[in-house]
Amino acid sequence: MNVTACAYLLLSVAGLTALQQVQAASLFESTENELSLTGSETEIWLERRAGAWGKGTAPSRILHSQRNAAGDWLPLVEFDPVMSGGDGGDPFYHAASETLYFTSTRRHPVLGESEQNIWRIQRVDGTWREPEALPTPVNSAGVEYSPVKAGGRLYFASYRDGQGDLHVASETDSGWRIEPLGAAINSATGEWNLWVSDDEALLVFEASERSGNISVSGDLYASMKDATGRWLPAVPLHDLNGAGSELNPRALGDDLVYASSSRQGTHTDLYRVSRASVIDAVERAYEVRLHAVSRSSHRVREFSLLTGEKVRDRPIGPGPHLLAIRGSRLAVAAYGEYPRPHDEPVSNMPGWVQEDGGALLIDGGSEQRLRLDCRRPHGAVFDASGDRLWVTCEDQEGVVGIDLRQQPPAPELLRTNQPGAHVIAYDERRDQLLVAHTEAGGVSFLNPATGEADFLRLAPGAEALHLDKGRDELWVTLGPSGAVSVVGLTAKAELARLEPGCGFPIDFALDGHERLWVACFGSQELVAFDRATRAVVDRLSLTAGPLNIEAHPSLPVLYVSLPRQNRVVELNLTGRGTTRRFDAGIEPDGLGLVPGVE
């Protein structure tokens, strides 16, 4: 459809820059609210409502226009087959069946006076039949919104359980069957107006009151299905969203048309955007690779977060635990000691196997075994340039440093003189190494240039480290005691001892909302601290003990290794649930995310 042929006004909106800097077009200039547009190459249906935006009480009207024999668009008039029986809104035209789906507050034949329901009206041999109300369980005593037919199924929004959620319904010989779209899409707040592509691979919808919204009233989000058919956790379309409300996306040729009050304020107009640019926004968010180490399969596996598929599978050495990533370089420490392999999930520790360990360096497509001259290498970290690598060695009371610019790289032992060197971090500001000692129960501050080391005793089981560069602090898990220590890097002293109220805290991940999540292996949960106040602000129960966690670089999504279940799971913090599972091998441990994959 040539949209500009029926447009009274075409304007480029300043500030609508991303999503390939497409123009936005107001399709019909009016003092009324234009809420939704649907149609084909030859006819369109438009929803309008009078009154100020967000305060109008007038019922919605559905207007209709079509091309005449000369190809010109006729004036918009009320669509009598719908409007003669009551109000109408949320129009969606399904061309293959010549059916117009819409919502109405007219009396439902079974539910009676039940607020707003979904109706449909079909055209047969050029004549429109009587409107038909869809039965339960599609309609309910609550409010239904935004019906869209795609792939033989009906997608819609409903306010039936105390909040707006998106559902999909299938019509079968025994009646309608409906199911919610799940944790990747729905949340504890509201999901309302939606559009789904014909192949059911792309979803765009409006969500209100999410913590990541620009507007509380409603922002547009998009999701795609990965290669396994699962929806990706939804991506906010911030380049379209504004201070008002964005809603009612609909397809029009290769574009999407949506309503927006952000640019006018007093009423809504319809705007258009390239559908390809929406897809690009989702793909850019998921151009991330997940690396997962499996201790008892002795491998590191690489997954595309966009497709959900495994793209690489490399053998490492016996018992790899943690990994380090810097640019194109990835290093994995093979600890040598690992849980006894188990093909099925287990609830308890399956026992340990002991072998000699080592380390592997992966640089782009090349691999190199590194000589460490130590046993039980566990943690690894690069410097800022990626040219120096340090690996903890539990049997040497220290750290092995490797200058990767030398060929072959030669190991150099830096002693901390404290037993159980386990996890390591690099403090770029001071060019110092921070080493957690599980046996000694504290943290070493190690100068790699001079070899000098200071030690701060905390408590037994000091393990995971989170370097908070903005606050110049180091967070440390103290597993056996169930506590978390906050250490000042300048004073090299403990600033606070925190109680997450969970069993055996073992790893950290910082999300995009300044919450520092702690994986608690013993109590099988994740606990979130507010980074500024250090107060516990959230908890999330799991089905097994978590060992390692990583946060998506731009979305409220966590990746969690569950070793006893032999899997890594993707958790959508907005939808409060598991959205995907990755086969990372037996006893997965260390995780790493690499953004910006081409």
Short mmCIF file of N, CA and C in Angstrom, two decimals, residues 165 181-189 191 203 205 207 210-212 221-224 230-236 286 511-513 515 517 526 538-542 550-552 554-560 568-582:
data_model
loop_
_atom_site.label_atom_id
_atom_site.label_comp_id
_atom_site.label_asym_id
_atom_site.label_seq_id
_atom_site.Cartn_x
_atom_site.Cartn_y
_atom_site.Cartn_z
N ASP A 165 -2.05 -8.96 30.32
CA ASP A 165 -1.10 -9.94 29.81
C ASP A 165 -1.46 -10.29 28.38
N LEU A 181 1.66 -15.84 26.91
CA LEU A 181 2.89 -15.89 26.12
C LEU A 181 4.14 -16.14 26.96
N GLY A 182 4.04 -16.10 28.26
CA GLY A 182 5.15 -16.53 29.10
C GLY A 182 6.04 -15.41 29.60
N ALA A 183 7.09 -15.81 30.33
CA ALA A 183 7.94 -14.87 31.07
C ALA A 183 8.78 -13.99 30.17
N ALA A 184 9.02 -14.38 28.92
CA ALA A 184 9.79 -13.52 28.02
C ALA A 184 9.00 -12.27 27.64
N ILE A 185 7.67 -12.35 27.73
CA ILE A 185 6.81 -11.26 27.27
C ILE A 185 6.04 -10.63 28.42
N ASN A 186 5.31 -11.44 29.17
CA ASN A 186 4.44 -10.92 30.23
C ASN A 186 5.23 -10.63 31.50
N SER A 187 4.71 -9.69 32.28
CA SER A 187 5.38 -9.28 33.52
C SER A 187 4.34 -9.04 34.59
N ALA A 188 4.81 -8.56 35.74
CA ALA A 188 3.90 -8.25 36.85
C ALA A 188 3.16 -6.94 36.62
N THR A 189 3.56 -6.18 35.62
CA THR A 189 2.84 -4.94 35.28
C THR A 189 1.96 -5.22 34.06
N GLU A 191 0.82 -5.56 29.98
CA GLU A 191 1.08 -5.72 28.55
C GLU A 191 -0.27 -5.61 27.85
N LEU A 203 7.08 -10.04 17.28
CA LEU A 203 6.01 -9.52 18.13
C LEU A 203 6.37 -8.11 18.57
N PHE A 205 4.63 -4.95 21.01
CA PHE A 205 3.53 -4.73 21.94
C PHE A 205 3.82 -3.53 22.83
N ALA A 207 3.86 -2.00 26.70
CA ALA A 207 3.98 -2.39 28.10
C ALA A 207 3.98 -1.15 28.97
N ARG A 210 6.78 -0.62 33.43
CA ARG A 210 8.04 -1.35 33.62
C ARG A 210 9.13 -0.40 34.08
N SER A 211 10.04 -0.93 34.86
CA SER A 211 11.09 -0.09 35.42
C SER A 211 11.98 0.52 34.34
N GLY A 212 12.08 -0.12 33.17
CA GLY A 212 12.92 0.40 32.10
C GLY A 212 12.19 1.32 31.14
N TYR A 221 7.66 -2.43 22.90
CA TYR A 221 8.68 -3.46 23.03
C TYR A 221 8.56 -4.42 21.84
N ALA A 222 9.64 -5.11 21.55
CA ALA A 222 9.63 -6.09 20.46
C ALA A 222 10.36 -7.35 20.88
N SER A 223 9.90 -8.47 20.33
CA SER A 223 10.56 -9.74 20.58
C SER A 223 10.53 -10.57 19.30
N MET A 224 11.49 -11.46 19.18
CA MET A 224 11.55 -12.42 18.07
C MET A 224 11.71 -13.82 18.65
N ARG A 230 11.42 -20.31 20.75
CA ARG A 230 11.13 -19.60 21.99
C ARG A 230 11.25 -18.09 21.79
N TRP A 231 10.36 -17.35 22.45
CA TRP A 231 10.44 -15.89 22.39
C TRP A 231 11.65 -15.40 23.17
N LEU A 232 12.37 -14.43 22.61
CA LEU A 232 13.45 -13.76 23.33
C LEU A 232 12.85 -12.78 24.33
N PRO A 233 13.47 -12.59 25.50
CA PRO A 233 13.02 -11.52 26.38
C PRO A 233 12.94 -10.20 25.63
N ALA A 234 11.81 -9.50 25.79
CA ALA A 234 11.48 -8.37 24.93
C ALA A 234 12.46 -7.21 25.07
N VAL A 235 12.66 -6.51 23.96
CA VAL A 235 13.59 -5.39 23.87
C VAL A 235 12.81 -4.08 23.78
N PRO A 236 13.09 -3.07 24.62
CA PRO A 236 12.39 -1.79 24.51
C PRO A 236 12.83 -1.04 23.26
N TYR A 286 20.63 -8.69 20.82
CA TYR A 286 21.02 -10.07 21.04
C TYR A 286 22.25 -10.48 20.22
N ASP A 511 23.14 -5.91 37.33
CA ASP A 511 22.20 -5.68 36.22
C ASP A 511 22.14 -4.21 35.85
N GLY A 512 21.30 -3.88 34.89
CA GLY A 512 21.23 -2.51 34.38
C GLY A 512 20.49 -1.54 35.27
N HIS A 513 19.93 -2.01 36.37
CA HIS A 513 19.19 -1.15 37.29
C HIS A 513 19.92 -0.96 38.61
N ARG A 515 21.33 -3.03 40.48
CA ARG A 515 21.15 -4.08 41.48
C ARG A 515 22.27 -5.10 41.31
N TRP A 517 23.27 -8.71 41.97
CA TRP A 517 22.69 -10.00 42.28
C TRP A 517 23.75 -10.94 42.84
N LEU A 526 18.54 -16.40 43.99
CA LEU A 526 19.30 -15.20 43.68
C LEU A 526 18.77 -14.08 44.57
N ASP A 538 15.46 -7.60 46.34
CA ASP A 538 14.75 -8.57 45.51
C ASP A 538 15.28 -9.97 45.79
N ARG A 539 14.41 -10.97 45.54
CA ARG A 539 14.79 -12.37 45.64
C ARG A 539 14.12 -13.14 44.51
N LEU A 540 14.81 -14.16 44.04
CA LEU A 540 14.28 -14.98 42.96
C LEU A 540 14.65 -16.44 43.24
N SER A 541 13.64 -17.29 43.44
CA SER A 541 13.87 -18.70 43.73
C SER A 541 14.20 -19.46 42.46
N LEU A 542 15.06 -20.47 42.59
CA LEU A 542 15.47 -21.31 41.48
C LEU A 542 15.13 -22.76 41.77
N GLU A 550 25.76 -14.26 35.06
CA GLU A 550 26.18 -13.14 34.22
C GLU A 550 24.95 -12.34 33.83
N ALA A 551 25.08 -11.02 33.75
CA ALA A 551 23.98 -10.14 33.37
C ALA A 551 24.12 -9.72 31.92
N HIS A 552 23.00 -9.71 31.18
CA HIS A 552 22.99 -9.21 29.82
C HIS A 552 23.44 -7.76 29.82
N SER A 554 22.55 -5.11 28.22
CA SER A 554 21.60 -4.01 28.05
C SER A 554 20.17 -4.35 28.46
N LEU A 555 19.87 -5.60 28.78
CA LEU A 555 18.51 -6.01 29.11
C LEU A 555 18.44 -6.58 30.52
N PRO A 556 17.26 -6.55 31.15
CA PRO A 556 17.12 -7.14 32.50
C PRO A 556 17.03 -8.66 32.43
N VAL A 557 18.13 -9.28 32.03
CA VAL A 557 18.19 -10.72 31.82
C VAL A 557 19.46 -11.25 32.47
N LEU A 558 19.34 -12.36 33.18
CA LEU A 558 20.48 -13.03 33.79
C LEU A 558 20.67 -14.41 33.17
N TYR A 559 21.93 -14.84 33.12
CA TYR A 559 22.27 -16.19 32.69
C TYR A 559 22.90 -16.90 33.90
N VAL A 560 22.39 -18.07 34.24
CA VAL A 560 22.73 -18.74 35.50
C VAL A 560 23.11 -20.18 35.21
N VAL A 568 22.43 -24.33 31.69
CA VAL A 568 22.48 -22.90 31.94
C VAL A 568 21.12 -22.34 31.55
N VAL A 569 20.54 -21.50 32.40
CA VAL A 569 19.21 -20.97 32.12
C VAL A 569 19.29 -19.46 31.92
N GLU A 570 18.36 -18.96 31.12
CA GLU A 570 18.17 -17.53 30.89
C GLU A 570 16.96 -17.10 31.70
N LEU A 571 17.15 -16.10 32.57
CA LEU A 571 16.08 -15.61 33.42
C LEU A 571 15.73 -14.19 33.04
N ASN A 572 14.46 -13.95 32.70
CA ASN A 572 13.99 -12.60 32.43
C ASN A 572 13.52 -11.99 33.75
N LEU A 573 14.23 -10.98 34.24
CA LEU A 573 13.91 -10.38 35.52
C LEU A 573 12.60 -9.62 35.48
N THR A 574 12.20 -9.16 34.28
CA THR A 574 10.91 -8.47 34.15
C THR A 574 9.76 -9.46 34.23
N GLY A 575 9.89 -10.57 33.50
CA GLY A 575 8.85 -11.58 33.51
C GLY A 575 8.95 -12.56 34.65
N ARG A 576 10.03 -12.48 35.44
CA ARG A 576 10.20 -13.29 36.64
C ARG A 576 10.20 -14.79 36.35
N GLY A 577 10.87 -15.20 35.29
CA GLY A 577 10.89 -16.62 35.02
C GLY A 577 11.94 -17.02 34.01
N THR A 578 12.09 -18.35 33.84
CA THR A 578 13.04 -18.90 32.89
C THR A 578 12.48 -18.80 31.48
N THR A 579 13.28 -18.28 30.56
CA THR A 579 12.82 -18.13 29.18
C THR A 579 13.50 -19.11 28.22
N ARG A 580 14.75 -19.49 28.51
CA ARG A 580 15.44 -20.47 27.66
C ARG A 580 16.41 -21.28 28.50
N ARG A 581 16.78 -22.45 27.96
CA ARG A 581 17.77 -23.31 28.60
C ARG A 581 18.84 -23.67 27.58
N PHE A 582 20.08 -23.74 28.04
CA PHE A 582 21.21 -24.04 27.16
C PHE A 582 21.91 -25.31 27.66
#
